[in-house]
C-alpha cells in the first residue's frame, strides 16, 4: 500500500529532522529532502503535503536556498521560519531584515479566528530569526503577530498555503502540535495512515520483492537496530535470513554471551557466532585515527564474512541496521559529514554483497516500537544504543586487548552503579572511555603514571542533540573511587559535561 507522504524540504534548518519526527508522531509518513534535491524528488511523484523548513540564511543572500513554487502548485504547503519567508518572497510578498532579531519565547497575538493558529492552548511560540516578512503575498491574510513581528503567521484565501515565522515543531512552542495537526488533517486533508504496524507490513512486502529467493546475511551486534533489523528480515523471509554475530572483542563486559543467549533462546536459534577478536586486534594494531579505525573495522567485518563463506554460502545481500539519523549525519548536501558511522560509509569498495537497509527511514524510538511489535524482548528493545565499532571509538589511541579490558571494567562499574540506583532510565547513553594521555598519581606510596577514564552519560531524544546528565556530586565521587580502586591501569576519573553540539556523544 502506498502511504500518503508529507515531504519536508530542508533549507539547512536546525530542527528539520524534528519536523519529520513530529509529523510521523501524528501518524503521517514524512521524509526529508535537501532543497537541492527537491526538484528531483518532486518529479518522482507528488507528495500529499509539503513543509518548508527553517534555515540560517536570508532569502536575499546570493545563492540562498530556493524553491521553484510552480513545482508544488496545488499541494497544501506550510512554510516554517525561512520557509515562511521564502513563500512570501517567491509569491510576491516582501521580506526584510528585522529591526529586532527575535530569538526565544514570544507571545502570539492578533490571532485571526478559524485560522491555522487560532485557539491554541498557549500563546507562547519559539522564534529564531533575523529577517521577517513585511508584506504578505497578494491574496494572503495575516493571521498572527508578536510585539516585534507583525506577520508571524499568514495564509492564502484558497486555504492551502500557510506560513508561520515561529517553530511549531520545538517543545518551546507548547501547542505547536495543534498547528501541525491542523495543517495535516484539517487543511491538507491527510488520513494519518502511518503506524509501526503498517511499516512492518509494507517493509515485509518490499524485502520479499527486493531479495526474491536470495539469502540475506544479517549482521547482528546485539544492539537494538541490528536486532530489530534481523527480526524484520526473519519475519519477511524466514530461513533465507542468515543471522551472524561477529564478536570483535570490543563489546561491553559480558555482552557477547548475552547477545548469543538472547538471540538463540528468544527468536533465532540458528544464529552463527564468529569469534574474531584476534583478527580485529591484529588489524587495529598501530591504528589511532578515529576514521581509520572505523574503516579497518568495516573492512574486517566483511573479511570475516568472506572467511566464513562456507557457513554463509549463497548470501548475496548484507542487511544493516542503519537508521535515519545515521543517513543524515553521514553527509547530505545540507549537513556536514561529522563521522563515518561504519554501517553506512565504511564498507570497502571490494565488498561484493549488495546492501539492504530496511530501517533507514526510521528514528530510534520508531525502531523500538517496531521491535516491540515484532515480539522482541523488552531488554533488547530498551537497550542503550551502542556503536558498531564498539569500544574502539571509546578507546582513544591504540586499541589493544589490555586497553579493552580496562575500559570494560570501568564501564561495568559505572553502568552497574547507574542501574542499582535506577538512574539508567533517564539516560540515553552512558559509558566509560579511556584516554591516551597519561598523568601522575600516587597509590599506596607509589608513583603511578596511567591513563584517565572519562565518564559520559547523556540525555537525548534521537542522538542528534544531547545534554550531559546532571548527576549528584556524591554519585560521581563514589563511581570515581570504585574505578580507581578496582580497575588496574587507571589513576584518574573525569566526567564529561559537554553537550552535543558542540561535542558528539562518542569521543571518536
Ligand atoms: P555521535 O558520537 O556522532 O553518535 O554523537 C550519535 C549516535 O551514533 C552512535 N555511533 C555509531 N553507531 N557506528 C554505529 O553503528 C558508528 O561508527 C557510530 N559512531 C557513533 C553513537 O553511539 C550515538 O548513539
mmCIF file of N, CA and C in Angstrom, residues 191-312:
data_model
loop_
_atom_site.group_PDB
_atom_site.id
_atom_site.type_symbol
_atom_site.label_atom_id
_atom_site.label_comp_id
_atom_site.label_asym_id
_atom_site.label_seq_id
_atom_site.Cartn_x
_atom_site.Cartn_y
_atom_site.Cartn_z
ATOM 1 N N UNK A 191 -5.003 11.449 5.977
ATOM 2 C CA UNK A 191 -5.772 10.453 6.733
ATOM 3 C C UNK A 191 -5.040 9.924 7.949
ATOM 4 N N UNK A 192 -3.727 10.069 7.995
ATOM 5 C CA UNK A 192 -2.988 9.518 9.133
ATOM 6 C C UNK A 192 -2.829 8.015 8.965
ATOM 7 N N UNK A 193 -2.187 7.602 7.861
ATOM 8 C CA UNK A 193 -2.126 6.168 7.558
ATOM 9 C C UNK A 193 -0.759 5.559 7.874
ATOM 10 N N UNK A 194 -0.005 6.173 8.785
ATOM 11 C CA UNK A 194 1.345 5.689 9.096
ATOM 12 C C UNK A 194 1.394 5.163 10.523
ATOM 13 N N UNK A 195 1.801 3.900 10.681
ATOM 14 C CA UNK A 195 1.979 3.351 12.026
ATOM 15 C C UNK A 195 3.055 2.290 11.947
ATOM 16 N N UNK A 196 3.579 1.888 13.113
ATOM 17 C CA UNK A 196 4.649 0.893 13.062
ATOM 18 C C UNK A 196 4.130 -0.414 12.468
ATOM 19 N N UNK A 197 2.842 -0.721 12.694
ATOM 20 C CA UNK A 197 2.328 -1.974 12.137
ATOM 21 C C UNK A 197 2.295 -1.919 10.606
ATOM 22 N N UNK A 198 1.823 -0.814 10.054
ATOM 23 C CA UNK A 198 1.824 -0.842 8.589
ATOM 24 C C UNK A 198 3.208 -0.611 8.002
ATOM 25 N N UNK A 199 4.118 -0.052 8.803
ATOM 26 C CA UNK A 199 5.521 -0.034 8.353
ATOM 27 C C UNK A 199 6.005 -1.483 8.188
ATOM 28 N N UNK A 200 5.716 -2.321 9.199
ATOM 29 C CA UNK A 200 6.164 -3.718 9.150
ATOM 30 C C UNK A 200 5.549 -4.429 7.928
ATOM 31 N N UNK A 201 4.236 -4.284 7.754
ATOM 32 C CA UNK A 201 3.578 -4.958 6.636
ATOM 33 C C UNK A 201 4.194 -4.545 5.295
ATOM 34 N N UNK A 202 4.383 -3.240 5.145
ATOM 35 C CA UNK A 202 4.946 -2.734 3.881
ATOM 36 C C UNK A 202 6.367 -3.222 3.669
ATOM 37 N N UNK A 203 7.155 -3.141 4.751
ATOM 38 C CA UNK A 203 8.567 -3.471 4.632
ATOM 39 C C UNK A 203 8.744 -4.959 4.336
ATOM 40 N N UNK A 204 7.904 -5.781 4.933
ATOM 41 C CA UNK A 204 7.949 -7.222 4.670
ATOM 42 C C UNK A 204 7.728 -7.467 3.166
ATOM 43 N N UNK A 205 6.743 -6.794 2.614
ATOM 44 C CA UNK A 205 6.484 -6.917 1.171
ATOM 45 C C UNK A 205 7.677 -6.456 0.351
ATOM 46 N N UNK A 206 8.209 -5.281 0.760
ATOM 47 C CA UNK A 206 9.306 -4.686 -0.004
ATOM 48 C C UNK A 206 10.550 -5.585 0.020
ATOM 49 N N UNK A 207 10.839 -6.145 1.205
ATOM 50 C CA UNK A 207 12.020 -7.015 1.328
ATOM 51 C C UNK A 207 11.843 -8.242 0.436
ATOM 52 N N UNK A 208 10.657 -8.842 0.510
ATOM 53 C CA UNK A 208 10.404 -10.040 -0.307
ATOM 54 C C UNK A 208 10.593 -9.732 -1.783
ATOM 55 N N UNK A 209 10.044 -8.586 -2.213
ATOM 56 C CA UNK A 209 10.144 -8.230 -3.629
ATOM 57 C C UNK A 209 11.599 -7.975 -4.011
ATOM 58 N N UNK A 210 12.344 -7.385 -3.097
ATOM 59 C CA UNK A 210 13.710 -6.999 -3.422
ATOM 60 C C UNK A 210 14.650 -8.203 -3.490
ATOM 61 N N UNK A 211 14.558 -9.093 -2.516
ATOM 62 C CA UNK A 211 15.565 -10.164 -2.463
ATOM 63 C C UNK A 211 15.108 -11.456 -3.141
ATOM 64 N N UNK A 212 13.839 -11.581 -3.419
ATOM 65 C CA UNK A 212 13.348 -12.800 -4.079
ATOM 66 C C UNK A 212 13.724 -14.040 -3.293
ATOM 67 N N UNK A 213 14.424 -14.987 -3.963
ATOM 68 C CA UNK A 213 14.795 -16.212 -3.249
ATOM 69 C C UNK A 213 16.245 -16.157 -2.756
ATOM 70 N N UNK A 214 16.884 -14.972 -2.829
ATOM 71 C CA UNK A 214 18.276 -14.842 -2.367
ATOM 72 C C UNK A 214 18.365 -14.978 -0.855
ATOM 73 N N UNK A 215 19.588 -15.298 -0.405
ATOM 74 C CA UNK A 215 19.817 -15.335 1.044
ATOM 75 C C UNK A 215 20.420 -14.003 1.491
ATOM 76 N N UNK A 216 20.023 -13.584 2.690
ATOM 77 C CA UNK A 216 20.495 -12.286 3.195
ATOM 78 C C UNK A 216 21.281 -12.490 4.488
ATOM 79 N N UNK A 217 22.478 -11.953 4.492
ATOM 80 C CA UNK A 217 23.293 -12.038 5.695
ATOM 81 C C UNK A 217 22.896 -10.891 6.627
ATOM 82 N N UNK A 218 22.422 -11.240 7.828
ATOM 83 C CA UNK A 218 22.032 -10.198 8.782
ATOM 84 C C UNK A 218 23.089 -10.141 9.870
ATOM 85 N N UNK A 219 23.861 -9.084 9.850
ATOM 86 C CA UNK A 219 24.915 -8.962 10.848
ATOM 87 C C UNK A 219 24.309 -8.362 12.108
ATOM 88 N N UNK A 220 24.280 -9.129 13.197
ATOM 89 C CA UNK A 220 23.714 -8.585 14.437
ATOM 90 C C UNK A 220 24.826 -8.265 15.418
ATOM 91 N N UNK A 221 24.633 -7.169 16.145
ATOM 92 C CA UNK A 221 25.646 -6.758 17.111
ATOM 93 C C UNK A 221 25.102 -6.884 18.528
ATOM 94 N N UNK A 222 23.802 -7.191 18.649
ATOM 95 C CA UNK A 222 23.198 -7.218 19.980
ATOM 96 C C UNK A 222 22.517 -5.900 20.282
ATOM 97 N N UNK A 223 22.820 -4.883 19.482
ATOM 98 C CA UNK A 223 22.170 -3.588 19.682
ATOM 99 C C UNK A 223 20.724 -3.619 19.191
ATOM 100 N N UNK A 224 19.996 -2.573 19.515
ATOM 101 C CA UNK A 224 18.581 -2.510 19.163
ATOM 102 C C UNK A 224 18.383 -2.570 17.642
ATOM 103 N N UNK A 225 19.162 -1.751 16.925
ATOM 104 C CA UNK A 225 18.902 -1.602 15.491
ATOM 105 C C UNK A 225 19.120 -2.910 14.740
ATOM 106 N N UNK A 226 20.273 -3.549 14.990
ATOM 107 C CA UNK A 226 20.533 -4.766 14.222
ATOM 108 C C UNK A 226 19.598 -5.888 14.670
ATOM 109 N N UNK A 227 19.181 -5.895 15.940
ATOM 110 C CA UNK A 227 18.247 -6.936 16.395
ATOM 111 C C UNK A 227 16.892 -6.770 15.708
ATOM 112 N N UNK A 228 16.424 -5.528 15.652
ATOM 113 C CA UNK A 228 15.121 -5.280 15.015
ATOM 114 C C UNK A 228 15.213 -5.593 13.517
ATOM 115 N N UNK A 229 16.342 -5.194 12.937
ATOM 116 C CA UNK A 229 16.549 -5.474 11.512
ATOM 117 C C UNK A 229 16.497 -6.984 11.265
ATOM 118 N N UNK A 230 17.191 -7.755 12.111
ATOM 119 C CA UNK A 230 17.219 -9.212 11.927
ATOM 120 C C UNK A 230 15.823 -9.812 12.135
ATOM 121 N N UNK A 231 15.100 -9.277 13.115
ATOM 122 C CA UNK A 231 13.750 -9.789 13.378
ATOM 123 C C UNK A 231 12.832 -9.503 12.182
ATOM 124 N N UNK A 232 12.992 -8.322 11.611
ATOM 125 C CA UNK A 232 12.167 -7.944 10.458
ATOM 126 C C UNK A 232 12.482 -8.833 9.253
ATOM 127 N N UNK A 233 13.773 -9.048 9.028
ATOM 128 C CA UNK A 233 14.182 -9.911 7.913
ATOM 129 C C UNK A 233 13.677 -11.339 8.125
ATOM 130 N N UNK A 234 13.764 -11.806 9.372
ATOM 131 C CA UNK A 234 13.301 -13.164 9.665
ATOM 132 C C UNK A 234 11.798 -13.259 9.418
ATOM 133 N N UNK A 235 11.055 -12.199 9.838
ATOM 134 C CA UNK A 235 9.614 -12.177 9.585
ATOM 135 C C UNK A 235 9.334 -12.225 8.073
ATOM 136 N N UNK A 236 10.149 -11.497 7.300
ATOM 137 C CA UNK A 236 9.886 -11.392 5.859
ATOM 138 C C UNK A 236 10.274 -12.653 5.095
ATOM 139 N N UNK A 237 11.465 -13.201 5.412
ATOM 140 C CA UNK A 237 11.962 -14.276 4.529
ATOM 141 C C UNK A 237 12.410 -15.522 5.290
ATOM 142 N N UNK A 238 12.087 -15.616 6.565
ATOM 143 C CA UNK A 238 12.377 -16.834 7.347
ATOM 144 C C UNK A 238 13.834 -17.229 7.288
ATOM 145 N N UNK A 239 14.098 -18.488 6.914
ATOM 146 C CA UNK A 239 15.463 -19.018 6.927
ATOM 147 C C UNK A 239 16.382 -18.428 5.862
ATOM 148 N N UNK A 240 15.814 -17.708 4.920
ATOM 149 C CA UNK A 240 16.692 -17.029 3.955
ATOM 150 C C UNK A 240 17.500 -15.930 4.658
ATOM 151 N N UNK A 241 17.043 -15.525 5.843
ATOM 152 C CA UNK A 241 17.808 -14.554 6.635
ATOM 153 C C UNK A 241 18.807 -15.338 7.480
ATOM 154 N N UNK A 242 20.085 -15.143 7.173
ATOM 155 C CA UNK A 242 21.130 -15.861 7.903
ATOM 156 C C UNK A 242 21.740 -14.893 8.916
ATOM 157 N N UNK A 243 21.438 -15.128 10.209
ATOM 158 C CA UNK A 243 21.889 -14.167 11.220
ATOM 159 C C UNK A 243 23.270 -14.545 11.749
ATOM 160 N N UNK A 244 24.157 -13.557 11.716
ATOM 161 C CA UNK A 244 25.539 -13.793 12.133
ATOM 162 C C UNK A 244 25.934 -12.755 13.162
ATOM 163 N N UNK A 245 26.564 -13.240 14.221
ATOM 164 C CA UNK A 245 27.070 -12.312 15.227
ATOM 165 C C UNK A 245 28.590 -12.420 15.230
ATOM 166 N N UNK A 246 29.248 -11.307 14.882
ATOM 167 C CA UNK A 246 30.708 -11.301 14.902
ATOM 168 C C UNK A 246 31.154 -10.687 16.228
ATOM 169 N N UNK A 247 31.836 -11.466 17.030
ATOM 170 C CA UNK A 247 32.376 -10.916 18.280
ATOM 171 C C UNK A 247 33.750 -10.324 17.956
ATOM 172 N N UNK A 248 33.796 -8.990 17.880
ATOM 173 C CA UNK A 248 35.067 -8.347 17.523
ATOM 174 C C UNK A 248 35.919 -8.047 18.744
ATOM 175 N N UNK A 249 35.442 -8.516 19.898
ATOM 176 C CA UNK A 249 36.252 -8.370 21.114
ATOM 177 C C UNK A 249 36.137 -6.987 21.728
ATOM 178 N N UNK A 250 35.298 -6.130 21.177
ATOM 179 C CA UNK A 250 35.213 -4.761 21.699
ATOM 180 C C UNK A 250 33.804 -4.418 22.160
ATOM 181 N N UNK A 251 33.118 -5.463 22.627
ATOM 182 C CA UNK A 251 31.798 -5.211 23.211
ATOM 183 C C UNK A 251 31.967 -4.920 24.690
ATOM 184 N N UNK A 252 30.867 -4.533 25.349
ATOM 185 C CA UNK A 252 30.946 -4.301 26.792
ATOM 186 C C UNK A 252 31.088 -5.639 27.508
ATOM 187 N N UNK A 253 31.502 -5.543 28.770
ATOM 188 C CA UNK A 253 31.755 -6.768 29.539
ATOM 189 C C UNK A 253 30.514 -7.676 29.570
ATOM 190 N N UNK A 254 30.710 -8.918 29.232
ATOM 191 C CA UNK A 254 29.630 -9.914 29.324
ATOM 192 C C UNK A 254 28.612 -9.844 28.195
ATOM 193 N N UNK A 255 28.775 -8.865 27.288
ATOM 194 C CA UNK A 255 27.727 -8.625 26.316
ATOM 195 C C UNK A 255 27.651 -9.693 25.224
ATOM 196 N N UNK A 256 28.818 -10.181 24.804
ATOM 197 C CA UNK A 256 28.821 -11.173 23.721
ATOM 198 C C UNK A 256 27.998 -12.393 24.131
ATOM 199 N N UNK A 257 28.223 -12.854 25.357
ATOM 200 C CA UNK A 257 27.500 -14.040 25.842
ATOM 201 C C UNK A 257 26.002 -13.751 25.887
ATOM 202 N N UNK A 258 25.685 -12.524 26.329
ATOM 203 C CA UNK A 258 24.273 -12.153 26.473
ATOM 204 C C UNK A 258 23.555 -12.103 25.116
ATOM 205 N N UNK A 259 24.273 -11.592 24.118
ATOM 206 C CA UNK A 259 23.674 -11.495 22.777
ATOM 207 C C UNK A 259 23.322 -12.887 22.272
ATOM 208 N N UNK A 260 24.276 -13.790 22.405
ATOM 209 C CA UNK A 260 24.068 -15.146 21.893
ATOM 210 C C UNK A 260 22.885 -15.787 22.620
ATOM 211 N N UNK A 261 22.858 -15.615 23.935
ATOM 212 C CA UNK A 261 21.776 -16.226 24.709
ATOM 213 C C UNK A 261 20.412 -15.665 24.293
ATOM 214 N N UNK A 262 20.323 -14.338 24.236
ATOM 215 C CA UNK A 262 19.023 -13.741 23.894
ATOM 216 C C UNK A 262 18.560 -14.196 22.515
ATOM 217 N N UNK A 263 19.494 -14.148 21.575
ATOM 218 C CA UNK A 263 19.110 -14.486 20.219
ATOM 219 C C UNK A 263 18.686 -15.923 20.058
ATOM 220 N N UNK A 264 19.536 -16.819 20.563
ATOM 221 C CA UNK A 264 19.230 -18.225 20.320
ATOM 222 C C UNK A 264 18.001 -18.655 21.102
ATOM 223 N N UNK A 265 17.835 -18.099 22.304
ATOM 224 C CA UNK A 265 16.698 -18.554 23.106
ATOM 225 C C UNK A 265 15.388 -17.897 22.711
ATOM 226 N N UNK A 266 15.453 -16.624 22.335
ATOM 227 C CA UNK A 266 14.162 -15.970 22.144
ATOM 228 C C UNK A 266 13.683 -15.888 20.710
ATOM 229 N N UNK A 267 14.634 -15.848 19.746
ATOM 230 C CA UNK A 267 13.993 -15.759 18.447
ATOM 231 C C UNK A 267 14.750 -16.286 17.241
ATOM 232 N N UNK A 268 16.041 -16.465 17.342
ATOM 233 C CA UNK A 268 16.693 -17.003 16.147
ATOM 234 C C UNK A 268 17.670 -18.107 16.536
ATOM 235 N N UNK A 269 17.180 -19.353 16.629
ATOM 236 C CA UNK A 269 18.014 -20.448 17.141
ATOM 237 C C UNK A 269 19.231 -20.749 16.268
ATOM 238 N N UNK A 270 19.190 -20.327 14.985
ATOM 239 C CA UNK A 270 20.307 -20.690 14.100
ATOM 240 C C UNK A 270 21.393 -19.623 14.023
ATOM 241 N N UNK A 271 21.470 -18.785 15.027
ATOM 242 C CA UNK A 271 22.484 -17.725 14.998
ATOM 243 C C UNK A 271 23.885 -18.326 14.828
ATOM 244 N N UNK A 272 24.646 -17.745 13.894
ATOM 245 C CA UNK A 272 26.035 -18.193 13.715
ATOM 246 C C UNK A 272 26.926 -17.224 14.479
ATOM 247 N N UNK A 273 27.766 -17.757 15.361
ATOM 248 C CA UNK A 273 28.647 -16.877 16.126
ATOM 249 C C UNK A 273 30.077 -17.008 15.610
ATOM 250 N N UNK A 274 30.674 -15.869 15.298
ATOM 251 C CA UNK A 274 32.067 -15.886 14.829
ATOM 252 C C UNK A 274 32.933 -15.161 15.843
ATOM 253 N N UNK A 275 33.882 -15.852 16.428
ATOM 254 C CA UNK A 275 34.767 -15.198 17.393
ATOM 255 C C UNK A 275 35.985 -14.670 16.635
ATOM 256 N N UNK A 276 36.041 -13.359 16.484
ATOM 257 C CA UNK A 276 37.073 -12.784 15.614
ATOM 258 C C UNK A 276 37.918 -11.747 16.337
ATOM 259 N N UNK A 277 37.933 -11.801 17.666
ATOM 260 C CA UNK A 277 38.616 -10.709 18.368
ATOM 261 C C UNK A 277 40.090 -10.608 17.984
ATOM 262 N N UNK A 278 40.734 -11.757 17.816
ATOM 263 C CA UNK A 278 42.173 -11.675 17.486
ATOM 264 C C UNK A 278 42.409 -10.998 16.143
ATOM 265 N N UNK A 279 41.562 -11.353 15.176
ATOM 266 C CA UNK A 279 41.698 -10.734 13.851
ATOM 267 C C UNK A 279 41.556 -9.212 13.928
ATOM 268 N N UNK A 280 40.557 -8.781 14.698
ATOM 269 C CA UNK A 280 40.313 -7.332 14.804
ATOM 270 C C UNK A 280 41.474 -6.631 15.510
ATOM 271 N N UNK A 281 41.939 -7.210 16.625
ATOM 272 C CA UNK A 281 43.048 -6.559 17.349
ATOM 273 C C UNK A 281 44.292 -6.463 16.463
ATOM 274 N N UNK A 282 44.521 -7.513 15.698
ATOM 275 C CA UNK A 282 45.675 -7.505 14.785
ATOM 276 C C UNK A 282 45.531 -6.378 13.760
ATOM 277 N N UNK A 283 44.336 -6.309 13.164
ATOM 278 C CA UNK A 283 44.122 -5.305 12.115
ATOM 279 C C UNK A 283 44.200 -3.886 12.685
ATOM 280 N N UNK A 284 43.831 -3.747 13.958
ATOM 281 C CA UNK A 284 43.803 -2.400 14.553
ATOM 282 C C UNK A 284 45.161 -2.006 15.150
ATOM 283 N N UNK A 285 46.089 -2.929 15.146
ATOM 284 C CA UNK A 285 47.379 -2.654 15.777
ATOM 285 C C UNK A 285 48.030 -1.416 15.140
ATOM 286 N N UNK A 286 48.366 -0.451 15.973
ATOM 287 C CA UNK A 286 49.021 0.771 15.495
ATOM 288 C C UNK A 286 48.068 1.798 14.891
ATOM 289 N N UNK A 287 46.765 1.465 14.780
ATOM 290 C CA UNK A 287 45.814 2.431 14.193
ATOM 291 C C UNK A 287 45.248 3.315 15.313
ATOM 292 N N UNK A 288 45.359 4.626 15.162
ATOM 293 C CA UNK A 288 44.901 5.508 16.241
ATOM 294 C C UNK A 288 43.877 6.542 15.763
ATOM 295 N N UNK A 289 43.829 6.819 14.489
ATOM 296 C CA UNK A 289 42.962 7.882 13.980
ATOM 297 C C UNK A 289 41.521 7.346 13.887
ATOM 298 N N UNK A 290 40.528 8.103 14.431
ATOM 299 C CA UNK A 290 39.163 7.576 14.528
ATOM 300 C C UNK A 290 38.569 7.077 13.211
ATOM 301 N N UNK A 291 38.722 7.851 12.153
ATOM 302 C CA UNK A 291 38.120 7.422 10.883
ATOM 303 C C UNK A 291 38.847 6.200 10.332
ATOM 304 N N UNK A 292 40.159 6.147 10.564
ATOM 305 C CA UNK A 292 40.932 4.981 10.109
ATOM 306 C C UNK A 292 40.456 3.736 10.863
ATOM 307 N N UNK A 293 40.188 3.883 12.164
ATOM 308 C CA UNK A 293 39.689 2.741 12.945
ATOM 309 C C UNK A 293 38.382 2.230 12.357
ATOM 310 N N UNK A 294 37.478 3.160 12.074
ATOM 311 C CA UNK A 294 36.177 2.748 11.526
ATOM 312 C C UNK A 294 36.352 1.995 10.212
ATOM 313 N N UNK A 295 37.265 2.488 9.377
ATOM 314 C CA UNK A 295 37.472 1.839 8.068
ATOM 315 C C UNK A 295 38.019 0.433 8.266
ATOM 316 N N UNK A 296 39.013 0.313 9.179
ATOM 317 C CA UNK A 296 39.602 -1.004 9.440
ATOM 318 C C UNK A 296 38.508 -1.957 9.927
ATOM 319 N N UNK A 297 37.682 -1.477 10.840
ATOM 320 C CA UNK A 297 36.649 -2.345 11.413
ATOM 321 C C UNK A 297 35.626 -2.750 10.347
ATOM 322 N N UNK A 298 35.211 -1.780 9.536
ATOM 323 C CA UNK A 298 34.263 -2.074 8.449
ATOM 324 C C UNK A 298 34.840 -3.150 7.537
ATOM 325 N N UNK A 299 36.114 -2.967 7.170
ATOM 326 C CA UNK A 299 36.756 -3.915 6.250
ATOM 327 C C UNK A 299 36.889 -5.289 6.911
ATOM 328 N N UNK A 300 37.222 -5.276 8.202
ATOM 329 C CA UNK A 300 37.433 -6.545 8.922
ATOM 330 C C UNK A 300 36.132 -7.343 9.042
ATOM 331 N N UNK A 301 35.028 -6.635 9.230
ATOM 332 C CA UNK A 301 33.723 -7.305 9.284
ATOM 333 C C UNK A 301 33.495 -8.091 7.998
ATOM 334 N N UNK A 302 33.714 -7.408 6.896
ATOM 335 C CA UNK A 302 33.449 -8.044 5.611
ATOM 336 C C UNK A 302 34.421 -9.195 5.381
ATOM 337 N N UNK A 303 35.699 -8.981 5.786
ATOM 338 C CA UNK A 303 36.681 -10.059 5.623
ATOM 339 C C UNK A 303 36.235 -11.285 6.414
ATOM 340 N N UNK A 304 35.712 -11.028 7.618
ATOM 341 C CA UNK A 304 35.205 -12.123 8.455
ATOM 342 C C UNK A 304 34.138 -12.916 7.730
ATOM 343 N N UNK A 305 33.218 -12.185 7.108
ATOM 344 C CA UNK A 305 32.150 -12.856 6.390
ATOM 345 C C UNK A 305 32.750 -13.676 5.251
ATOM 346 N N UNK A 306 33.755 -13.128 4.610
ATOM 347 C CA UNK A 306 34.362 -13.861 3.488
ATOM 348 C C UNK A 306 35.093 -15.104 3.988
ATOM 349 N N UNK A 307 35.748 -14.978 5.154
ATOM 350 C CA UNK A 307 36.452 -16.135 5.720
ATOM 351 C C UNK A 307 35.485 -17.263 6.089
ATOM 352 N N UNK A 308 34.270 -16.861 6.433
ATOM 353 C CA UNK A 308 33.269 -17.872 6.802
ATOM 354 C C UNK A 308 32.292 -18.120 5.652
ATOM 355 N N UNK A 309 32.837 -17.973 4.471
ATOM 356 C CA UNK A 309 31.978 -18.041 3.280
ATOM 357 C C UNK A 309 31.149 -19.321 3.232
ATOM 358 N N UNK A 310 31.734 -20.415 3.730
ATOM 359 C CA UNK A 310 31.014 -21.684 3.622
ATOM 360 C C UNK A 310 29.723 -21.650 4.428
ATOM 361 N N UNK A 311 29.856 -21.189 5.707
ATOM 362 C CA UNK A 311 28.644 -21.107 6.539
ATOM 363 C C UNK A 311 27.645 -20.117 5.946
ATOM 364 N N UNK A 312 28.204 -19.121 5.282
ATOM 365 C CA UNK A 312 27.330 -18.057 4.774
ATOM 366 C C UNK A 312 27.039 -18.253 3.288
#
